Short mmCIF file of C-alpha atoms and ligand atoms in Angstrom, two decimals:
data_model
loop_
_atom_site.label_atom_id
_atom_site.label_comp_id
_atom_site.label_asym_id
_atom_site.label_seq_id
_atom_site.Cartn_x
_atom_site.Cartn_y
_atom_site.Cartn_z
CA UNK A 1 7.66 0.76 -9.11
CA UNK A 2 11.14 -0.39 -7.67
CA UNK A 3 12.19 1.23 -4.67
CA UNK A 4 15.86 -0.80 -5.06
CA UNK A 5 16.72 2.02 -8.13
CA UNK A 6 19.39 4.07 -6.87
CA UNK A 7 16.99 6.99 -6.19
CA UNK A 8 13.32 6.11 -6.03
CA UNK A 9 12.20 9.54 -6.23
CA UNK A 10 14.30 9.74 -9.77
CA UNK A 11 12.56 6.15 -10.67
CA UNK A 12 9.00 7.77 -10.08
CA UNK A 13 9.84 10.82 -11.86
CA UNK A 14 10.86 8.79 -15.18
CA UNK A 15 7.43 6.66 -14.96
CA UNK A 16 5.83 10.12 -14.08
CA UNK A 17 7.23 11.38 -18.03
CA UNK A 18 6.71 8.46 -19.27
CA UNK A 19 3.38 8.91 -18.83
CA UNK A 20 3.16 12.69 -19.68
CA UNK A 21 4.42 10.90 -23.13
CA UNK A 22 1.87 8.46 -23.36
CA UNK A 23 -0.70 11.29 -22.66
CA UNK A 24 1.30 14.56 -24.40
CA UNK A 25 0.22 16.04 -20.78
CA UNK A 26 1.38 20.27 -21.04
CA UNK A 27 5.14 20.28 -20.09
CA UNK A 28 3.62 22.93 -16.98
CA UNK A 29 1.09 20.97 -15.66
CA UNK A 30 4.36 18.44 -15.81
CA UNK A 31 6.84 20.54 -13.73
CA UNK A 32 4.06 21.13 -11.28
CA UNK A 33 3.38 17.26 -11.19
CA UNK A 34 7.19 16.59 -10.60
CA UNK A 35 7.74 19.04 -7.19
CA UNK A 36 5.71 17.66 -3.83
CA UNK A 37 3.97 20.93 -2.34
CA UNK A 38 5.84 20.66 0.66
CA UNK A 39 8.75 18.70 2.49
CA UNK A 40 8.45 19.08 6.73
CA UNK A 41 11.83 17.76 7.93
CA UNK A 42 12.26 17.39 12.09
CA UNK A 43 14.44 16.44 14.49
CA UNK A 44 13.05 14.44 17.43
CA UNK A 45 14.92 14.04 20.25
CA UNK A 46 13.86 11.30 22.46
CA UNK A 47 14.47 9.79 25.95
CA UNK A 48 15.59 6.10 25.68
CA UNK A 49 14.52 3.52 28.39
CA UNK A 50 18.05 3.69 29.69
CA UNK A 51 18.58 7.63 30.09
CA UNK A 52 20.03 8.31 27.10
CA UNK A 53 18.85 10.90 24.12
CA UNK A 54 18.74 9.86 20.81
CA UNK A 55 17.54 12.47 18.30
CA UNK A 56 15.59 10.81 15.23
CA UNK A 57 14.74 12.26 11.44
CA UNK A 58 11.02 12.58 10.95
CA UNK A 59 9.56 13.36 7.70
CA UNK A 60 6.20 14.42 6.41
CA UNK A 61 5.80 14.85 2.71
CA UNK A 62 2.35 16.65 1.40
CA UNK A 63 3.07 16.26 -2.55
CA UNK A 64 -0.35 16.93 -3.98
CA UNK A 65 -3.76 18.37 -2.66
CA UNK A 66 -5.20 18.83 -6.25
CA UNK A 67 -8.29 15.77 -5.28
CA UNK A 68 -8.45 16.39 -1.87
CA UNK A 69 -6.62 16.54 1.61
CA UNK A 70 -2.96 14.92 1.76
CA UNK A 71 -3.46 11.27 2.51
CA UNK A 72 -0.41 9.01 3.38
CA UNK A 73 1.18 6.48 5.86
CA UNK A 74 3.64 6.82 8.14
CA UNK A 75 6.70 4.47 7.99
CA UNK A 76 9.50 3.50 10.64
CA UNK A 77 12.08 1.85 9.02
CA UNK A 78 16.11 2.26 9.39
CA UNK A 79 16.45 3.40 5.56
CA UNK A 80 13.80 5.63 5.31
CA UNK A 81 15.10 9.11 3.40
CA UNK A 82 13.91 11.65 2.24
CA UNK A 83 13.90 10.27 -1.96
CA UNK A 84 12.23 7.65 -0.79
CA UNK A 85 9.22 9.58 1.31
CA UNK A 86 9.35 11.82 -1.37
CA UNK A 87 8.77 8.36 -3.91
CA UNK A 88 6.20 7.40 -2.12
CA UNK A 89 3.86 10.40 -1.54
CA UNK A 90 3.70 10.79 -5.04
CA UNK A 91 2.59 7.05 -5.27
CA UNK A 92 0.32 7.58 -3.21
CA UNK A 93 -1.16 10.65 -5.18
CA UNK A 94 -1.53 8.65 -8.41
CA UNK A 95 -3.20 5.62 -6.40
CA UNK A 96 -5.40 8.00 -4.50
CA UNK A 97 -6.73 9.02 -8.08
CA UNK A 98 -6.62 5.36 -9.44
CA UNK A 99 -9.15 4.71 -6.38
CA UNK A 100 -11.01 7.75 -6.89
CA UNK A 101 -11.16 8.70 -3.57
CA UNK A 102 -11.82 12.58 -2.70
CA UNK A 103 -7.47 12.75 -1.87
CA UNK A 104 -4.53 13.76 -2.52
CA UNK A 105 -1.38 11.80 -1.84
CA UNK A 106 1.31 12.63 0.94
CA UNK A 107 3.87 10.19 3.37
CA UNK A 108 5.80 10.03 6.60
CA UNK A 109 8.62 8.61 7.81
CA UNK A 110 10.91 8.29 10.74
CA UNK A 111 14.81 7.20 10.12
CA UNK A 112 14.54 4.47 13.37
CA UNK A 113 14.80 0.51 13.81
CA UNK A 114 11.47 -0.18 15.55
CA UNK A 115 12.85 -3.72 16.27
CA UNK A 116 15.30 -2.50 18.41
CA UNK A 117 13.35 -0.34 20.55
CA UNK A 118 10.17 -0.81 23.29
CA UNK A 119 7.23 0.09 23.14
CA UNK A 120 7.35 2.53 25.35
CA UNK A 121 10.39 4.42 23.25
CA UNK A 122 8.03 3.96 20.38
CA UNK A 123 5.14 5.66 22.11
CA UNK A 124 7.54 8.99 23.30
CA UNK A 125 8.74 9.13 19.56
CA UNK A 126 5.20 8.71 17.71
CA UNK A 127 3.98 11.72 20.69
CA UNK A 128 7.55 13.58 20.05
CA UNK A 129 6.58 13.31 16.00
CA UNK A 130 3.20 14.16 16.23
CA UNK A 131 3.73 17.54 18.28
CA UNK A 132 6.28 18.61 15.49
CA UNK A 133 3.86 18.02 13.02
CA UNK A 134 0.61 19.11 14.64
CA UNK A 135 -0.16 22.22 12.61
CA UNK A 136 0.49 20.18 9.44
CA UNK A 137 -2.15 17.35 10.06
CA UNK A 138 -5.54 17.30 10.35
CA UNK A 139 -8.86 15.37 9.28
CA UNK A 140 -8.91 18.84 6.99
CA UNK A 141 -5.28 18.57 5.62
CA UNK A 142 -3.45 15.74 5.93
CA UNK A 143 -4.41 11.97 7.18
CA UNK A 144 -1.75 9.60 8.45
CA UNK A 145 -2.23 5.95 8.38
CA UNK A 146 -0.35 3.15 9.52
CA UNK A 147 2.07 1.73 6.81
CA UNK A 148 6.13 -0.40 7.59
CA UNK A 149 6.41 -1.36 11.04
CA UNK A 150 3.43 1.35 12.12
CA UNK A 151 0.15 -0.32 12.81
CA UNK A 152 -3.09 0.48 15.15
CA UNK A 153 -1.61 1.52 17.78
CA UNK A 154 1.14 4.19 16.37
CA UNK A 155 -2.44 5.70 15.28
CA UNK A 156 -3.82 5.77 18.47
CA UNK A 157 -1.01 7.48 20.19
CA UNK A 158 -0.50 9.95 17.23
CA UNK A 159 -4.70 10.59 17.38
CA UNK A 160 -4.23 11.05 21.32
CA UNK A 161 -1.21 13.69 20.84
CA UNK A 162 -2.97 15.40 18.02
CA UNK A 163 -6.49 15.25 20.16
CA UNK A 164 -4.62 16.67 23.36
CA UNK A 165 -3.20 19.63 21.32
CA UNK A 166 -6.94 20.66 19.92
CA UNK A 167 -8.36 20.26 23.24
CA UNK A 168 -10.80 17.55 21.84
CA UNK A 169 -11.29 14.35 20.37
CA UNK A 170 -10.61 14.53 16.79
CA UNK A 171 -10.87 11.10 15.17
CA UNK A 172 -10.82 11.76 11.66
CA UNK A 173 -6.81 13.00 11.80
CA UNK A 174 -5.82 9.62 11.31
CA UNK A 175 -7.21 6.40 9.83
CA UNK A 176 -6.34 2.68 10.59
CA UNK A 177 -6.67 3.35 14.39
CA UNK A 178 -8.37 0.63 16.44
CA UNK A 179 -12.05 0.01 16.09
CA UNK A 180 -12.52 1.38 20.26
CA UNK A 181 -11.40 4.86 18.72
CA UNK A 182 -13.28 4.79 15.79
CA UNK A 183 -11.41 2.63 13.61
CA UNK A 184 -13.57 0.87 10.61
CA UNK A 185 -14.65 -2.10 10.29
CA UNK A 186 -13.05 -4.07 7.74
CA UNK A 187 -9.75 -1.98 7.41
CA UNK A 188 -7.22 -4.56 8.60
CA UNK A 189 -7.92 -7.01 6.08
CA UNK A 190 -8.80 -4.59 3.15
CA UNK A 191 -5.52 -4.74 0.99
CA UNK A 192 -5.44 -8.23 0.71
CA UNK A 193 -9.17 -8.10 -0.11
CA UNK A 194 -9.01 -5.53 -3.19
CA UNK A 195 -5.89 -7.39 -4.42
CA UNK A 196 -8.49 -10.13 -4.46
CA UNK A 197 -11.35 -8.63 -5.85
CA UNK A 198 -8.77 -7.58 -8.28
CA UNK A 199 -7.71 -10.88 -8.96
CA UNK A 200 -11.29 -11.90 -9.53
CA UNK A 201 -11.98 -9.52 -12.21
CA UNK A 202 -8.63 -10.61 -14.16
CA UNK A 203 -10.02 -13.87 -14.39
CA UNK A 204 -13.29 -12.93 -15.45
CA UNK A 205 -11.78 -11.13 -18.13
CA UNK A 206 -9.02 -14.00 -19.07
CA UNK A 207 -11.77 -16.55 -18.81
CA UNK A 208 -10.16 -18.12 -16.04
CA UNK A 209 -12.56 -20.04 -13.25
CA UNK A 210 -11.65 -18.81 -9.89
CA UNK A 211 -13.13 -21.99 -8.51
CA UNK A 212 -10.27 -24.01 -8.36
CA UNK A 213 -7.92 -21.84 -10.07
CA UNK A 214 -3.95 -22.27 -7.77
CA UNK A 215 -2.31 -19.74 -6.39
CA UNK A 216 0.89 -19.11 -4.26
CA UNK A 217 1.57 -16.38 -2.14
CA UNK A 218 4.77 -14.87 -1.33
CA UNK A 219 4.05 -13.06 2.18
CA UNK A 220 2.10 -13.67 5.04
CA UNK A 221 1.53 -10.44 6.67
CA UNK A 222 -1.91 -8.66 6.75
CA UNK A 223 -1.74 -8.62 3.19
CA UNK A 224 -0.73 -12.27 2.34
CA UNK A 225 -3.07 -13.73 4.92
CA UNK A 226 -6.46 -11.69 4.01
CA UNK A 227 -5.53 -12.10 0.64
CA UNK A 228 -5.41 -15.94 1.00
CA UNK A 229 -8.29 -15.84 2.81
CA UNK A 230 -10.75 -14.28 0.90
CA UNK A 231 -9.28 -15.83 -2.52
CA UNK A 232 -9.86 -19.28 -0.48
CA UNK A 233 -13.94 -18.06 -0.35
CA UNK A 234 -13.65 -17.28 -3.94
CA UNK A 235 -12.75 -21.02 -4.29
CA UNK A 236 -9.10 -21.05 -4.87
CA UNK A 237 -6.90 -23.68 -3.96
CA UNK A 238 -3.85 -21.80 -2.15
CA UNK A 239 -1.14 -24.51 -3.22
CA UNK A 240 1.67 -22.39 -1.69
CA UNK A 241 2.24 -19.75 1.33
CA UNK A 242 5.64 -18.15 2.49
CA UNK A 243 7.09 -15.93 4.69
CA UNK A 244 10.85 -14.24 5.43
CA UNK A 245 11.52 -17.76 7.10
CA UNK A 246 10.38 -19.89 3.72
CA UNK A 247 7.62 -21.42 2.40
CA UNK A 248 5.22 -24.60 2.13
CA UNK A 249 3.59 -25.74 -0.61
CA UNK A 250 0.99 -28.65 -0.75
CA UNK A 251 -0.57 -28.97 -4.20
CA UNK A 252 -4.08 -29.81 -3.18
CA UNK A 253 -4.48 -27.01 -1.21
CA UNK A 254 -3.68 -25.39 2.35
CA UNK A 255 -6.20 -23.94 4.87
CA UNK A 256 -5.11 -20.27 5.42
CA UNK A 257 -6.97 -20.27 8.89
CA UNK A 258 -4.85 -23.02 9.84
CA UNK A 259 -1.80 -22.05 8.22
CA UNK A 260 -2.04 -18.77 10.04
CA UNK A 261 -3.02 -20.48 13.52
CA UNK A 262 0.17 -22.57 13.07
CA UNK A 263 2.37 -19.40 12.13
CA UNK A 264 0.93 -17.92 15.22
CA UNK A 265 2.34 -20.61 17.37
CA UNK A 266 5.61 -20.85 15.85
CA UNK A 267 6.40 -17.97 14.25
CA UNK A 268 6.11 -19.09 11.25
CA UNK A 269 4.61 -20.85 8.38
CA UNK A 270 7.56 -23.13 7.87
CA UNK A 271 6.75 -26.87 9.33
CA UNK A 272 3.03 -26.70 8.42
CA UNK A 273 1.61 -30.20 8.52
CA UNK A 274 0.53 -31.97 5.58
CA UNK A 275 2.85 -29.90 3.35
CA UNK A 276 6.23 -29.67 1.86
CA UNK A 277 9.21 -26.91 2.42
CA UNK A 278 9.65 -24.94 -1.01
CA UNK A 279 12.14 -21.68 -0.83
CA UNK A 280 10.74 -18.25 -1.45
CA UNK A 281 12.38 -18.10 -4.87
CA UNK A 282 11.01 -20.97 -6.15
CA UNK A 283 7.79 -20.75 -4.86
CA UNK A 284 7.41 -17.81 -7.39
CA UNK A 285 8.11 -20.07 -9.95
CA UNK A 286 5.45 -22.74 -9.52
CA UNK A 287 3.28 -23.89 -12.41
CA UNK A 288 -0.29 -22.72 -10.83
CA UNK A 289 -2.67 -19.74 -12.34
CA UNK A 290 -2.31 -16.90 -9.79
CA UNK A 291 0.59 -15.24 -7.71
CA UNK A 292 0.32 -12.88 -5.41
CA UNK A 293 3.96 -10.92 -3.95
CA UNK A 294 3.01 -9.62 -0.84
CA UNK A 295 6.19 -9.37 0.98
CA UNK A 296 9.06 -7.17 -0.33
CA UNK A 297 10.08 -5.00 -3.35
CA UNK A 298 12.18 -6.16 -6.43
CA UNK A 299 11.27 -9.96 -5.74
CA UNK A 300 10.57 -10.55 -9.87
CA UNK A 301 13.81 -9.64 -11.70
CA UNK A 302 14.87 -9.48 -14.92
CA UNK A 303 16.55 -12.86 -14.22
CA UNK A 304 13.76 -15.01 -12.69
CA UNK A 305 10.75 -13.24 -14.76
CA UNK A 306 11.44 -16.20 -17.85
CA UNK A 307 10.50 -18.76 -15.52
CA UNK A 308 7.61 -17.45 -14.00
CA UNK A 309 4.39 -19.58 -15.19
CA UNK A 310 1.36 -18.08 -13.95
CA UNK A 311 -1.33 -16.50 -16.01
CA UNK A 312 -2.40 -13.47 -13.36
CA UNK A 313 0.24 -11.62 -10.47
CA UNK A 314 -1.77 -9.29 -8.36
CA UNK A 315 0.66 -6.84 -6.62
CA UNK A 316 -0.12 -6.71 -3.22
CA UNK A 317 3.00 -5.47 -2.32
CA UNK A 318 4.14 -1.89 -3.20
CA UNK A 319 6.98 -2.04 -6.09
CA UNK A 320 7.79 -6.49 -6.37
CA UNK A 321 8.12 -5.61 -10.12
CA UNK A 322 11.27 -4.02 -11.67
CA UNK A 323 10.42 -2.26 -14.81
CA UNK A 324 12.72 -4.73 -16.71
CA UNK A 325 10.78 -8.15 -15.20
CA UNK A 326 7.31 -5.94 -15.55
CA UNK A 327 8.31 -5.53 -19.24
CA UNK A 328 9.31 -9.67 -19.79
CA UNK A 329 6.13 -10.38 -18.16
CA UNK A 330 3.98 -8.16 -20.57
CA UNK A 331 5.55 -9.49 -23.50
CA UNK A 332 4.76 -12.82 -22.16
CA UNK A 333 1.26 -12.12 -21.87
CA UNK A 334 0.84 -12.68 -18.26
CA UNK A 335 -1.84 -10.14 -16.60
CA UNK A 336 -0.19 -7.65 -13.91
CA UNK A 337 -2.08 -6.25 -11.98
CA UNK A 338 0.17 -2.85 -11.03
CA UNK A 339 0.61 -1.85 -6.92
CA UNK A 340 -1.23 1.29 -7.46
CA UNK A 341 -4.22 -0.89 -8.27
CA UNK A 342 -3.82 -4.54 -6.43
CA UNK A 343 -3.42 -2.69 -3.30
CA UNK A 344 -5.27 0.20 -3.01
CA UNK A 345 -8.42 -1.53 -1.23
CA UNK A 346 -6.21 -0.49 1.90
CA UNK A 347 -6.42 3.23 1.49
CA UNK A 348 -9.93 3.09 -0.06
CA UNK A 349 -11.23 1.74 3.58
CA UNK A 350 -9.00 4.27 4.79
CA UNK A 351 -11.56 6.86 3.32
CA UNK A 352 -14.62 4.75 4.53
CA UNK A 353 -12.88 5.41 7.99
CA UNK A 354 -12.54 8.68 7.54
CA UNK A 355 -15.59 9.46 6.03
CA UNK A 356 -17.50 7.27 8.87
CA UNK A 357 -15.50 9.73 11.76
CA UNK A 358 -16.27 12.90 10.02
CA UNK A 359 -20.05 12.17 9.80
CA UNK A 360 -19.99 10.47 13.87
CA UNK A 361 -20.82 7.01 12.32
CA UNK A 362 -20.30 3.18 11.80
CA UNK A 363 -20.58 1.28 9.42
CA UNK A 364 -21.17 -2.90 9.69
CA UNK A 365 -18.42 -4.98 8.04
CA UNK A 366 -20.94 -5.94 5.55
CA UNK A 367 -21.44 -2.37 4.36
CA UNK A 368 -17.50 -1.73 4.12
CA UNK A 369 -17.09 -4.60 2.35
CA UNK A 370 -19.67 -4.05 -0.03
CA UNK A 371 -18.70 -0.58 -0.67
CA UNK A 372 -14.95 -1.41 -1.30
CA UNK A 373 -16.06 -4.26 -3.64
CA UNK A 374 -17.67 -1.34 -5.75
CA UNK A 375 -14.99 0.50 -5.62
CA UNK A 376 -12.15 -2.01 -6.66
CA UNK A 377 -14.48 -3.39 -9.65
CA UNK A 378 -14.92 0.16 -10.63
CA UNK A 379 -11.27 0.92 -10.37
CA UNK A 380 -10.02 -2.16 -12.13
CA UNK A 381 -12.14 -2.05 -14.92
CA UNK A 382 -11.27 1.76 -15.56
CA UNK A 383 -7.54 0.70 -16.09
CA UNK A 384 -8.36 -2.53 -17.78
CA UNK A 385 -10.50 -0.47 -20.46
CA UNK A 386 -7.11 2.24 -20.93
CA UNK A 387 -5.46 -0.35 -21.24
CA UNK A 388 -7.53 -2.00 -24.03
CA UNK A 389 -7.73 1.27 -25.56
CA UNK A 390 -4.42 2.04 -25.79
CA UNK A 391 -2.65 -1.11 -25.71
CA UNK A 392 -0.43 -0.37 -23.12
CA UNK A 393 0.36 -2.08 -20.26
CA UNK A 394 -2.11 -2.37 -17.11
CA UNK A 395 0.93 -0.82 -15.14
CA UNK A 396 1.60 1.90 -17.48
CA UNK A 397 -2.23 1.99 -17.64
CA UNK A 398 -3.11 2.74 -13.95
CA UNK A 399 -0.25 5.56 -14.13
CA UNK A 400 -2.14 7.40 -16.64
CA UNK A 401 -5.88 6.90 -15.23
CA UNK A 402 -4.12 8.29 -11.54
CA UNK A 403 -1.64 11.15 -13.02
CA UNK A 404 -4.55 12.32 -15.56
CA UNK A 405 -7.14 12.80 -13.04
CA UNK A 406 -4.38 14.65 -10.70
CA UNK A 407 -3.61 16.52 -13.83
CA UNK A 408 -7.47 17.41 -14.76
CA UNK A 409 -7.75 18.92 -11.29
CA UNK A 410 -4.69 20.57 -11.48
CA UNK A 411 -5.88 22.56 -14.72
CA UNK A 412 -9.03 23.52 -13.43
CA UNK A 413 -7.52 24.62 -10.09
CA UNK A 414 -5.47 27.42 -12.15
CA UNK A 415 -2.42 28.58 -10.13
CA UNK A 416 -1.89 31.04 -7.36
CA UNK A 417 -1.93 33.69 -7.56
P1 LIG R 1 3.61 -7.28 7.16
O1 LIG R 1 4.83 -6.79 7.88
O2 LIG R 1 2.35 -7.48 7.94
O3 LIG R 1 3.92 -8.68 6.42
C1 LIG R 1 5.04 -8.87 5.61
C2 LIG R 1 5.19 -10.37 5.37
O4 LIG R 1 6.28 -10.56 4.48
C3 LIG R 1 5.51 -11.17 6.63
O5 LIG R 1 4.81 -12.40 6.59
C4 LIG R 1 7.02 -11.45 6.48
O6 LIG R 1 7.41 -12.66 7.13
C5 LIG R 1 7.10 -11.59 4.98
N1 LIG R 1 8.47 -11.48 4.49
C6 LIG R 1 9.45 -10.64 4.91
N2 LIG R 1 10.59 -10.92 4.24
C7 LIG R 1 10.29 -11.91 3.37
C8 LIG R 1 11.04 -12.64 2.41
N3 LIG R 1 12.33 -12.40 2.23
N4 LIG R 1 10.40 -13.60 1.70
C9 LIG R 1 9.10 -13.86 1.89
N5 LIG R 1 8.35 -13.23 2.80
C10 LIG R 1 8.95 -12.27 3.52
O7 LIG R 1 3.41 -6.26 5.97
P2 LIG R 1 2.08 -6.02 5.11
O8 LIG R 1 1.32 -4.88 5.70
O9 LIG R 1 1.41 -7.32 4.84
O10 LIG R 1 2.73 -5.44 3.78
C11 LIG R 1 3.26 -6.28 2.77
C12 LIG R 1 3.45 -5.43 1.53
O11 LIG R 1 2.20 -4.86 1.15
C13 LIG R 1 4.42 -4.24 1.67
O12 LIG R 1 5.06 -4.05 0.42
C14 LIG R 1 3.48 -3.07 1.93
O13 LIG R 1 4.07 -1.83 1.56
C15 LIG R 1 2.33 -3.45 1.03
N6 LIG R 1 1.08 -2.77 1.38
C16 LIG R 1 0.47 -2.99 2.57
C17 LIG R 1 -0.74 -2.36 2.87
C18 LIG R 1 -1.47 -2.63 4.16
O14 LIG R 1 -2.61 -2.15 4.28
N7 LIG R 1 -0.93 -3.39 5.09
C19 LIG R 1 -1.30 -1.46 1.94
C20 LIG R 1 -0.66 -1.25 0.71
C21 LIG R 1 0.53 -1.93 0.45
#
């Protein structure tokens, strides 16, 4: 989906009916589908380091508890609105579903620059946020994770608020939280590893060898770098590797271990020995087998999706695509592999976390990861065979396998009263 349309909550409702099309879904089940259950809107005032108040926008979005409890991320950005919270709990509904994971889909936001503000700001406004949503969270109702400029730590201070408020430890309210507060194992690298696994089963299907197969990767972030990583196991050559400061490309391969040491150094990838500079547009546009966008939204266009050469893009970022590039890229017979599906290994260990708190246990790394790679395979093949079936797009394909189980639940449900 493209979160640069004007209004990204109108751009999910016109995939949403183009999939009630696709499936002649009941017009009511459809005006249920296109409302989010309910919209908490706060105002958090907040002591800054130098005396001042500054009152903040929070948002939490519950848009569907059809499968399950609300499940959803929390993101601090300085354009987050309500649309776009709105957009992206009802993503997260539909990718819930894709996954098959017992949830329904909800989302967070604050209206704040993180980068201009300590960490100790950051902790009053996370403990300011939490308290104003307290009775609408819970391991029961509605499970924040970390998701833009959030990470570990935002989840421990929002589990500590919550936990103070109950008068007890309750670990299960929030997921991605650090492993010494029962955090999984597994869960920081677990995007990049089901847009991976989900790479791996594209190829199996196109016929392509992963051993040796190329691949550039826009992105090096949690997602770009486990992603790299765990292709480079599969036995991919990663040819190139970018981030917002450019890229580097060297065509018989880069170690992502090193690459990542170096960008830990220096900031960033950029200067990389034993490799050449190429610019984040072109490096989309290389001649190698696989790419993988894991940086921002809207990066393949109407006007550079001609030029683009590979055989399989695996979306690990939410909404690279616009609809019109998505479309040239069908045509063209390149394999997408849709947001909803390339990155949903993140939320899936989200549940293994969750499901590991609420039954007081851990799992080893070995267990998560063999329990996500069930998962994914499962997940991708469902959409693959719609797909198949229908001969429709994998994109348009993953809408319909998420929105028709929502819908399924929704009709057995009934409505109250
Ligand atoms: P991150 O902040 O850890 O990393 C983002 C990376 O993108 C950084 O390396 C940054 O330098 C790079 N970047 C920024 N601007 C760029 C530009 N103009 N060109 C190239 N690179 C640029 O974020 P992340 O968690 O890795 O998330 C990346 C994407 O994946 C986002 O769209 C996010 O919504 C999506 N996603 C993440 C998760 C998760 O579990 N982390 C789950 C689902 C989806």
């Amino acid at each position: 989906m493209s979160l640069n349309d004007t209004n990204p909550f109108e751009a999910a409702m016109r995939q949403l009916d183009l999939v009630a099309e696709e499936l002649s879904l009941d017009k009511k089940i459809v005006e249920v589908l296109k409302h989010p259950n309910r919209v908490v809107i706060t105002s958090l005032p907040v002591k800054m380091d130098d005396g001042t108040i500054k009152v903040f926008t929070g948002y939490r979005v519950q848009y569907s508890r059809h499968r399950g409890p609300y499940k959803g991320g929390i993101r601090y950005h300085p354009n987050v609105n309500l649309d776009e919270v709105k957009a992206l709990a009802a993503w997260m509904t539909w990718k819930c579903a894709v996954a098959d994971i017992p949830y329904g889909g909800s989302k967070g936001g604050i209206t704040c620059n993180p980068k201009e503000m300590s960490s100790a700001e950051l902790e009053r406004l996370t403990r300011r946020y939490t308290s104003s949503i307290v009775r609408d969270i819970g391991p029961f109702k509605d499970i924040p994770a970390p998701d833009i400029y959030t990470d570990s730590q935002t989840m421990a201070w929002l589990l500590d608020t919550y936990s103070e408020f109950q008068g007890y430890a309750v670990p299960g309210v929030v997921t991605g939280k650090p492993i010494s507060v029962g955090g999984s194992e597994g869960r920081a690298g677990a995007t990049g590893r089901g847009a991976a696994l989900c790479t791996r089963e594209a190829a199996r299907h196109l016929g392509i060898d992963m051993n040796g197969a190329t691949v550039a990767i826009q992105g090096y972030g949690k997602v770009g770098r486990s992603v790299a990583q765990v292709l480079r196991e599969m036995g991919c050559i990663i040819i190139a590797i970018s981030d917002s400061k450019g890229g580097i490309f060297n065509q018989n391969g880069l170690d992502p271990v090193k690459v990542l040491e170096h960008k830990k150094r220096t900031g960033s990838v950029v200067d990389f020995k034993d490799s050449t500079y190429v610019a984040n547009k072109d490096l989309l546009e290389l001649d190698c087998d696989i790419l993988i966008p894991a940086a921002l939204e809207n990066v393949l266009t109407e006007e550079n999706a001609p030029r683009i050469k590979v055989k399989i893009i695996s979306e690990g970022a939410n909404g690279p695509t616009t609809p019109e590039a998505g479309a040239i890229l069908h045509k063209k017979g390149v394999m997408m592999i849709p947001d909803i599906l390339a990155n949903c290994g993140g939320v899936t260990v989200s549940y293994f976390e969750w499901a590991q708190n609420l039954n007081r246990l851990h799992w080893t790394l070995d267990e998560v990861n063999q329990k996500l790679e069930q998962k994914i395979v499962k997940a991708f093949n469902d959409v693959l065979e719609i797909s198949t079936k229908r001969n429709i797009s994998m994109r348009l394909a993953a809408y319909v396998l998420g929105v028709s189980r929502v819908a399924e639940a929704l009709g057995v449900l009934g409505l109250f009263p």
